Coordinates of C-alpha atoms and ligand atoms in Angstrom, one line a residue:
M21 CA -36.7 18.2 -0.3
S22 CA -34.9 20.8 1.6
A23 CA -34.3 24.5 1.3
P24 CA -30.8 25.5 0.3
L25 CA -28.7 26.1 3.4
S26 CA -26.5 29.1 4.0
A27 CA -22.8 29.1 5.0
A28 CA -23.7 31.9 7.5
E29 CA -25.7 29.3 9.4
F30 CA -23.1 26.6 9.6
T31 CA -23.5 25.9 13.3
A32 CA -27.2 25.5 13.1
N33 CA -26.9 23.4 9.9
A34 CA -24.3 21.2 11.6
H35 CA -26.5 20.6 14.7
R36 CA -29.4 19.6 12.3
A37 CA -27.1 17.2 10.4
L38 CA -25.9 15.5 13.5
G39 CA -29.5 14.8 14.5
D40 CA -30.6 13.5 11.1
T41 CA -30.6 9.7 11.4
Q42 CA -31.0 9.1 7.7
L43 CA -28.1 11.3 6.9
Q44 CA -26.0 9.7 9.5
H45 CA -26.8 6.3 8.1
A46 CA -25.8 7.4 4.6
L47 CA -22.6 9.0 5.8
H48 CA -21.7 5.9 7.8
N49 CA -22.3 3.7 4.8
S50 CA -20.0 5.7 2.6
R51 CA -17.3 6.7 5.1
D52 CA -14.8 4.0 4.8
G53 CA -15.2 3.2 1.1
F54 CA -13.4 6.2 -0.3
I55 CA -10.6 6.0 2.3
L56 CA -9.9 2.3 1.9
K57 CA -10.0 2.4 -1.9
R58 CA -7.6 5.4 -2.0
A59 CA -5.3 3.7 0.3
K60 CA -5.2 0.5 -1.8
A61 CA -4.7 2.4 -5.0
I62 CA -1.8 4.3 -3.6
A63 CA -0.2 1.1 -2.2
R64 CA -0.1 -0.2 -5.8
L65 CA 1.8 2.9 -7.0
P66 CA 5.2 3.3 -5.2
E67 CA 5.9 6.6 -7.0
F68 CA 2.7 8.2 -5.8
E69 CA 4.4 10.7 -3.5
A70 CA 6.7 11.8 -6.3
L71 CA 3.7 12.2 -8.5
R72 CA 2.1 14.5 -5.9
D73 CA 5.2 16.7 -6.0
A74 CA 5.0 16.8 -9.8
A75 CA 1.3 17.6 -9.7
R76 CA 1.8 20.4 -7.3
D77 CA 4.6 21.9 -9.4
I78 CA 2.6 21.7 -12.6
K79 CA -0.3 23.5 -11.1
A80 CA 1.9 26.1 -9.3
H81 CA 3.8 26.8 -12.6
T82 CA 0.6 27.2 -14.5
L83 CA -0.9 29.6 -12.0
E84 CA 2.3 31.7 -12.1
Y85 CA 2.0 32.1 -15.9
L86 CA -1.8 31.8 -16.1
D87 CA -2.2 34.8 -18.4
L88 CA 0.1 33.4 -21.0
Y89 CA -1.5 29.9 -20.8
L90 CA -5.0 31.4 -21.2
E91 CA -3.9 33.3 -24.3
A92 CA -2.3 30.2 -25.8
Y93 CA -5.4 28.1 -25.0
E94 CA -7.7 30.7 -26.5
A95 CA -5.7 30.8 -29.7
K96 CA -5.8 27.1 -30.1
V97 CA -9.6 26.9 -29.5
L98 CA -10.1 29.6 -32.1
A99 CA -7.9 27.8 -34.6
S100 CA -10.0 24.6 -34.1
G101 CA -13.2 26.5 -34.9
G102 CA -14.4 27.1 -31.3
I103 CA -15.2 30.3 -29.4
V104 CA -13.8 31.3 -26.0
H105 CA -15.9 33.6 -23.7
Y106 CA -14.5 35.2 -20.6
A107 CA -16.9 35.7 -17.7
A108 CA -15.9 37.8 -14.7
T109 CA -19.0 36.7 -12.7
S110 CA -21.5 34.0 -12.5
E111 CA -24.2 36.3 -13.8
T112 CA -22.1 37.1 -16.9
A113 CA -21.4 33.4 -17.5
N114 CA -25.1 32.5 -17.1
S115 CA -26.1 35.2 -19.6
I116 CA -23.5 33.9 -22.1
V117 CA -25.0 30.4 -21.8
L118 CA -28.5 31.7 -22.2
D119 CA -27.5 33.8 -25.2
I120 CA -26.0 30.7 -26.9
C121 CA -29.0 28.6 -26.1
Q122 CA -31.5 31.1 -27.4
R123 CA -29.5 31.7 -30.6
H124 CA -29.8 28.0 -31.3
G125 CA -33.5 27.9 -30.3
A126 CA -32.7 25.4 -27.4
K127 CA -35.6 24.0 -25.5
S128 CA -33.6 21.5 -23.4
V129 CA -29.9 21.2 -22.3
A130 CA -28.1 17.9 -21.4
K131 CA -25.6 18.7 -18.7
G132 CA -22.6 16.6 -17.7
K133 CA -21.4 17.1 -14.1
S134 CA -20.0 20.5 -13.6
M135 CA -19.2 22.2 -10.3
I136 CA -18.8 25.5 -12.1
G137 CA -22.4 25.1 -13.3
E138 CA -23.4 24.6 -9.6
E139 CA -21.3 27.6 -8.6
M140 CA -23.1 29.8 -11.3
G141 CA -26.6 28.6 -10.3
L142 CA -27.0 27.7 -14.0
N143 CA -30.0 25.4 -13.6
A144 CA -32.1 28.2 -12.1
A145 CA -31.0 30.6 -14.8
L146 CA -32.0 28.1 -17.5
E147 CA -35.3 27.4 -15.9
A148 CA -36.1 31.1 -15.6
A149 CA -35.6 31.3 -19.4
S150 CA -37.9 28.3 -20.0
I151 CA -35.0 26.0 -21.0
E152 CA -35.1 22.6 -19.4
P153 CA -31.7 21.6 -17.8
V154 CA -31.3 17.9 -17.5
E155 CA -28.5 16.6 -15.3
T156 CA -27.2 13.4 -16.8
D157 CA -24.7 12.3 -14.1
L158 CA -26.7 9.9 -11.9
G159 CA -25.9 11.7 -8.6
E160 CA -26.6 15.1 -10.1
Y161 CA -29.8 13.8 -11.7
I162 CA -31.0 12.5 -8.2
I163 CA -30.3 15.8 -6.5
Q164 CA -31.9 17.7 -9.3
L165 CA -35.1 15.7 -8.6
R166 CA -34.8 16.8 -5.0
H167 CA -33.9 20.4 -5.7
E168 CA -30.8 20.1 -3.6
M169 CA -27.2 21.2 -3.9
P170 CA -24.5 18.5 -4.2
S171 CA -23.2 17.3 -0.9
H172 CA -19.9 16.2 -2.3
I173 CA -17.9 17.4 -5.2
I174 CA -17.5 14.0 -6.8
A175 CA -20.4 12.1 -5.3
P176 CA -23.3 14.7 -5.2
A177 CA -25.9 12.3 -3.7
V178 CA -23.7 10.6 -1.2
H179 CA -25.9 12.0 1.6
L180 CA -28.8 9.8 0.4
T181 CA -29.6 6.1 1.0
K182 CA -30.8 4.0 -1.9
E183 CA -34.2 3.8 -0.3
Q184 CA -34.5 7.6 -0.5
V185 CA -33.5 7.5 -4.1
A186 CA -36.0 4.8 -4.9
A187 CA -38.8 6.9 -3.2
D188 CA -37.8 9.9 -5.3
F189 CA -37.9 7.9 -8.6
R190 CA -41.4 6.6 -7.6
R191 CA -42.5 10.2 -6.9
V192 CA -41.2 11.7 -10.2
H193 CA -41.2 8.9 -12.8
I194 CA -44.9 8.7 -13.2
D195 CA -44.7 5.8 -15.7
L196 CA -42.7 3.6 -13.4
P197 CA -44.7 0.3 -12.7
H198 CA -45.6 -0.1 -9.0
D199 CA -44.1 -3.6 -9.0
R200 CA -40.7 -2.6 -10.5
D201 CA -38.0 -3.7 -8.0
L202 CA -35.8 -0.7 -7.0
T203 CA -34.0 -2.2 -4.1
E204 CA -30.6 -2.6 -5.7
P205 CA -28.3 0.3 -7.0
S206 CA -28.1 -1.4 -10.4
S207 CA -32.0 -1.3 -10.7
L208 CA -31.9 2.5 -9.8
L209 CA -29.2 3.0 -12.5
T210 CA -31.2 1.2 -15.1
E211 CA -34.3 3.3 -14.3
A212 CA -32.4 6.6 -14.5
R213 CA -30.7 5.5 -17.7
K214 CA -34.0 4.7 -19.4
I215 CA -35.3 8.2 -18.7
L216 CA -32.0 9.9 -19.5
R217 CA -31.5 8.2 -23.0
E218 CA -34.6 10.1 -24.3
K219 CA -33.4 13.3 -22.8
F220 CA -30.0 13.0 -24.4
L221 CA -31.6 12.5 -27.8
A222 CA -33.9 15.5 -27.3
A223 CA -31.3 17.9 -26.1
D224 CA -30.4 20.9 -28.3
V225 CA -27.3 21.9 -26.3
G226 CA -24.8 19.9 -24.3
I227 CA -23.0 21.4 -21.4
T228 CA -20.0 19.8 -19.6
G229 CA -17.5 20.9 -17.1
A230 CA -13.8 20.4 -17.6
N231 CA -11.2 18.7 -15.3
F232 CA -8.4 20.2 -17.3
L233 CA -7.9 22.6 -20.2
I234 CA -4.8 22.1 -22.3
A235 CA -3.1 25.2 -23.4
E236 CA -0.9 23.6 -26.1
T237 CA -3.8 22.0 -28.0
G238 CA -7.0 23.9 -26.9
T239 CA -8.5 20.7 -25.6
S240 CA -10.8 20.2 -22.7
I241 CA -10.7 16.9 -20.7
I242 CA -13.4 15.4 -18.6
V243 CA -13.3 12.2 -16.6
T244 CA -16.4 10.3 -15.7
N245 CA -17.4 6.8 -14.7
E246 CA -20.8 6.8 -16.5
G247 CA -20.1 8.0 -20.0
N248 CA -22.7 10.7 -19.6
G249 CA -20.2 13.4 -20.4
D250 CA -19.4 11.9 -23.8
L251 CA -23.1 11.8 -24.7
S252 CA -23.7 15.3 -23.4
Q253 CA -21.0 16.7 -25.6
S254 CA -21.3 14.6 -28.8
L255 CA -25.0 14.2 -29.4
P256 CA -26.4 17.8 -29.2
K257 CA -25.5 20.2 -32.0
V258 CA -23.9 22.7 -29.6
H259 CA -21.3 21.9 -27.0
I260 CA -20.6 24.4 -24.2
V261 CA -17.6 23.8 -21.9
L262 CA -17.9 25.5 -18.5
A263 CA -14.6 25.9 -16.7
S264 CA -12.9 28.2 -14.2
I265 CA -9.7 29.8 -15.3
E266 CA -7.4 27.7 -13.0
K267 CA -8.3 24.5 -14.9
L268 CA -5.5 25.3 -17.4
V269 CA -2.5 23.1 -17.7
P270 CA 0.3 23.7 -20.2
T271 CA 0.5 20.3 -22.1
L272 CA -1.3 17.0 -22.6
E273 CA 1.7 15.4 -20.8
D274 CA 1.0 17.6 -17.8
A275 CA -2.6 16.5 -17.8
G276 CA -1.5 12.9 -17.9
E277 CA 0.5 13.4 -14.7
L278 CA -2.4 15.0 -13.0
L279 CA -4.8 12.3 -14.1
R280 CA -2.5 9.7 -12.5
V281 CA -3.2 11.3 -9.1
L282 CA -6.8 12.5 -9.7
A283 CA -8.7 9.2 -9.9
R284 CA -6.5 7.5 -7.2
S285 CA -7.2 10.3 -4.8
A286 CA -10.9 10.6 -5.7
T287 CA -12.3 7.1 -6.0
G288 CA -9.3 4.9 -5.6
Q289 CA -9.4 3.9 -9.3
D290 CA -6.2 3.8 -11.3
M291 CA -8.1 5.8 -13.9
S292 CA -11.7 6.8 -14.3
V293 CA -13.7 4.7 -16.7
Y294 CA -13.9 7.5 -19.3
T295 CA -11.3 10.1 -20.0
T296 CA -12.8 12.2 -22.8
L297 CA -10.9 14.9 -24.8
S298 CA -12.7 17.5 -27.0
T299 CA -11.1 20.0 -29.2
G300 CA -13.5 22.3 -31.2
P301 CA -16.5 21.4 -33.2
R302 CA -16.8 18.4 -35.5
R303 CA -14.6 18.5 -38.6
P304 CA -15.8 17.4 -42.0
A305 CA -14.4 13.9 -41.6
D306 CA -15.6 13.4 -38.1
P307 CA -18.5 10.8 -37.8
D308 CA -20.2 12.8 -35.0
G309 CA -19.8 15.7 -32.6
P310 CA -21.3 19.2 -32.2
Q311 CA -21.5 21.8 -35.0
A312 CA -20.7 24.6 -32.5
Y313 CA -18.2 24.6 -29.7
H314 CA -18.0 27.3 -27.0
V315 CA -15.8 27.5 -23.9
I316 CA -16.9 29.8 -21.0
L317 CA -14.0 30.7 -18.7
L318 CA -15.3 31.8 -15.3
D319 CA -13.2 34.1 -13.0
N320 CA -15.7 34.8 -10.2
G321 CA -13.1 36.0 -7.7
R322 CA -10.2 33.7 -8.7
T323 CA -8.0 36.5 -10.2
K324 CA -8.3 38.2 -6.8
M325 CA -7.3 35.0 -5.0
L326 CA -4.3 34.5 -7.4
G327 CA -2.6 37.6 -6.0
S328 CA -3.5 36.8 -2.4
D329 CA -2.2 34.5 0.4
F330 CA -4.8 32.0 -0.8
A331 CA -3.5 31.4 -4.3
E332 CA -2.4 27.9 -3.4
M333 CA -6.0 26.9 -3.2
L334 CA -6.3 27.4 -6.9
R335 CA -4.1 24.3 -7.4
C336 CA -7.2 22.2 -6.4
I337 CA -8.1 19.5 -8.9
R338 CA -11.4 18.7 -7.2
C339 CA -10.7 15.1 -6.2
G340 CA -12.6 15.3 -2.9
A341 CA -10.0 13.4 -0.9
C342 CA -9.8 16.2 1.7
M343 CA -13.5 15.9 2.6
N344 CA -13.4 12.1 2.5
H345 CA -10.7 12.2 5.2
C346 CA -12.1 15.1 7.3
P347 CA -13.7 14.2 10.6
V348 CA -16.0 17.2 10.5
Y349 CA -17.2 16.4 6.9
Q350 CA -17.6 12.7 7.9
S351 CA -19.9 13.8 10.8
I352 CA -22.1 16.3 9.1
G353 CA -21.9 15.8 5.4
G354 CA -21.7 18.5 2.8
H355 CA -25.0 20.4 3.0
A356 CA -24.2 21.8 6.4
Y357 CA -21.4 24.0 4.8
G358 CA -24.1 25.8 2.9
S359 CA -21.8 26.1 -0.1
V360 CA -21.4 24.1 -3.4
Y361 CA -17.9 23.5 -2.1
P362 CA -18.0 21.6 1.2
G363 CA -15.3 20.1 3.4
P364 CA -11.8 21.6 4.0
M365 CA -11.3 22.7 0.4
G366 CA -14.7 24.5 0.5
S367 CA -13.9 26.1 3.8
V368 CA -10.9 27.8 2.2
L369 CA -12.4 28.4 -1.3
T370 CA -15.8 29.7 -0.2
P371 CA -14.5 32.7 1.7
G372 CA -12.1 33.3 -1.1
L373 CA -14.7 33.4 -3.8
F374 CA -17.7 34.8 -2.0
G375 CA -16.3 36.7 0.9
L376 CA -15.6 36.0 4.5
D377 CA -18.5 38.0 5.9
H378 CA -21.1 35.3 5.0
S379 CA -18.9 32.3 5.6
S380 CA -16.8 33.1 8.7
D381 CA -17.8 29.9 10.4
L382 CA -16.4 27.7 7.7
P383 CA -12.6 28.1 8.5
N384 CA -13.6 27.0 12.0
A385 CA -15.2 23.8 10.7
S386 CA -12.0 21.9 11.1
T387 CA -10.1 20.2 13.9
L388 CA -6.9 21.1 12.1
C389 CA -5.9 17.5 12.4
G390 CA -4.0 17.7 9.1
A391 CA -5.6 14.7 7.4
C392 CA -6.8 16.9 4.5
E393 CA -3.3 18.1 3.7
S394 CA -1.8 14.7 4.1
V395 CA -4.0 13.3 1.3
C396 CA -4.2 16.3 -1.0
P397 CA -2.7 15.2 -4.4
V398 CA -1.4 18.7 -5.1
R399 CA -0.2 19.3 -1.5
I400 CA -2.4 22.3 -0.7
P401 CA -1.6 23.4 2.9
L402 CA -5.3 23.4 3.9
P403 CA -4.8 23.7 7.7
K404 CA -2.5 26.7 7.2
L405 CA -5.0 28.4 4.9
L406 CA -7.8 27.7 7.3
R407 CA -5.8 29.3 10.1
D408 CA -5.1 32.3 7.8
W409 CA -8.9 32.8 7.3
R410 CA -9.4 32.5 11.1
T411 CA -6.8 35.2 11.7
R412 CA -8.5 37.5 9.2
A413 CA -11.9 36.9 10.7
F414 CA -10.4 37.7 14.2
N415 CA -8.7 40.9 12.9
R416 CA -11.8 42.0 11.2
H417 CA -14.0 41.5 14.3
I418 CA -16.1 38.9 12.4
G419 CA -17.7 36.2 14.7
P420 CA -19.0 36.2 18.2
E421 CA -17.5 38.7 20.6
S422 CA -17.1 36.1 23.3
Q423 CA -14.8 34.1 21.0
R424 CA -12.7 37.2 20.3
I425 CA -12.4 38.0 24.0
G426 CA -11.4 34.4 24.8
L427 CA -8.8 34.3 22.1
A428 CA -7.5 37.8 23.0
F429 CA -7.1 36.7 26.6
W430 CA -5.4 33.5 25.6
G431 CA -3.1 35.4 23.3
F432 CA -2.2 37.8 26.1
L433 CA -1.2 34.9 28.4
A434 CA 0.6 33.0 25.6
K435 CA 3.0 35.9 25.1
R436 CA 3.9 35.9 28.8
P437 CA 5.1 32.3 29.7
A438 CA 5.4 32.9 33.4
L439 CA 1.9 34.4 33.7
Y440 CA 0.6 31.6 31.5
G441 CA 2.2 29.0 33.7
F442 CA 0.7 30.6 36.8
A443 CA -2.8 30.9 35.3
A444 CA -2.7 27.3 34.1
R445 CA -1.7 26.1 37.6
M446 CA -4.5 28.1 39.2
G447 CA -7.1 26.9 36.6
M448 CA -6.0 23.4 37.1
W449 CA -6.1 23.6 40.9
A450 CA -9.6 25.1 40.8
L451 CA -10.9 22.5 38.3
A452 CA -9.4 19.7 40.3
L453 CA -11.0 21.0 43.5
L454 CA -14.4 21.5 42.0
G455 CA -14.5 18.3 39.9
H456 CA -16.5 15.8 41.8
A457 CA -15.6 12.1 41.2
G458 CA -13.0 13.2 38.6
K459 CA -15.4 14.8 36.2
F460 CA -17.8 17.7 35.4
R461 CA -21.4 17.2 34.3
A462 CA -21.6 20.9 33.3
L463 CA -19.1 23.7 32.9
P464 CA -19.6 27.4 32.2
F465 CA -18.5 28.3 28.7
A466 CA -18.2 24.6 27.8
D467 CA -21.8 23.6 27.5
G468 CA -21.2 22.5 23.9
W469 CA -18.9 19.8 25.2
T470 CA -20.8 18.8 28.4
A471 CA -24.2 18.7 26.6
S472 CA -23.4 15.2 25.4
R473 CA -20.4 14.0 27.5
D474 CA -18.6 14.6 30.9
F475 CA -15.6 16.8 31.0
P476 CA -12.7 15.1 32.9
A477 CA -11.4 16.9 36.0
P478 CA -7.6 17.5 35.6
Q479 CA -5.2 15.2 37.3
G480 CA -1.4 15.4 37.9
G481 CA 0.6 18.6 37.0
T482 CA 0.1 21.1 34.1
F483 CA 1.7 20.3 30.8
Q484 CA 4.5 22.8 31.4
A485 CA 5.3 21.3 34.9
Q486 CA 5.3 17.7 33.4
F487 CA 7.5 18.8 30.5
S488 CA 10.0 20.6 32.6
A489 CA 10.2 17.6 35.0
L490 CA 10.8 15.3 32.0
R491 CA 13.6 17.5 30.8
K492 CA 15.3 17.4 34.2
R493 CA 15.3 13.6 34.3
P494 CA 18.8 12.2 33.9
Ligands
LIG12 S1 -8.0 20.5 -1.8 FE1 -6.7 18.8 -2.5 S2 -7.7 17.0 -1.6 FE2 -9.2 18.7 -1.5 S3 -10.4 18.4 -3.4 FE3 -8.7 19.9 -3.8 S4 -7.1 18.6 -4.7 FE4 -8.5 17.2 -3.7

């Protein structure tokens, strides 16, 4: 079990992650799976790029008229017998959940996977009120046993090996026979399912997230591969939907378009195994369903982002493709980011929601290779947004002074091409002169690089010299 990490300590977290052999093993095992499956799914769908355009436009349109769609959605939920609560902060959202649970005398809550629940710190709030939260998504269940944050937005326990999970089950499931084989993922699943069935039946309240909220019908949609979301929302007598305000889309047809890019981008499936729609509490003719239906719409800084340069980030549909393709995420996993939202999307969203002061390293946790933008199903310009955060951190004097001085010096030269060329030639000349055997074992200001590899001594001319020679060629 590990203590929660902080975004302010990203560099130290990343160093630790790189030296964690078990984590590296787990990351290596999962690295190519997501990428290959997505690539195959997209190859089967020639109109995928056009669908990305449509998905981007649907989300951009909804954000532009979000106030109207929120009103329309609320009216439909009310008409179907449900209640909509608006929460400006996580604290307010938690107190609304607690109030609902206490009014219904809840002792335990079955939770479907919800990143908003993670963002709110809901489990801690429930436990503090003596209400047992039970995570029913397998990955979430595993990290709950370990008191950890998710390390990936769609695969919360991707940082673990199956041997670690088996050891956790043996530690916590006290009735588990010693000779029970837990070497295969399927045996782990069976074991978790046995425990969770009883928890589902005992739960007084079910809490789910929402992938989309439909303004025209007042419906919430969740997609899962385990069916736990269905049981969480249909067995208990109360269903609470947790969603952030940007989950709205205008129509069911729009949600259909987004679903076509979501699962393909996330897991490489054409569709997730379960796509579940819920609209209000059970009606007299319904065979099952909750007696009470609440939706909590969380803002938590999103309205502020809507009117800012970072509004495009609110198009995110939480597929996880950007992190699956990010070389930084692939190397250190999600916990190093110290936020419930890791990877490129988290490096943009976390400063937006929680402030740049405590997460100023995150926008630097990227090589700006562009892989994230190239796979994003809603075409969020993640590298541009990361650069924008870097600019803000620089302008606000956040971050190490040495970095500021270096960047300011580089900026000074970059605005004076002749001086830049001269400095580059001098630097190259000096490095070539000092570099024995064509390489450096150590360099001042570059010990991060030379700690684990040599730095090549420059050869030939500067880039500018070579480029101008190339242009002069007949
Ligand atoms: S930013 Fe794009 S790729 Fe990343 S999780 Fe969001 S929708 Fe998916």
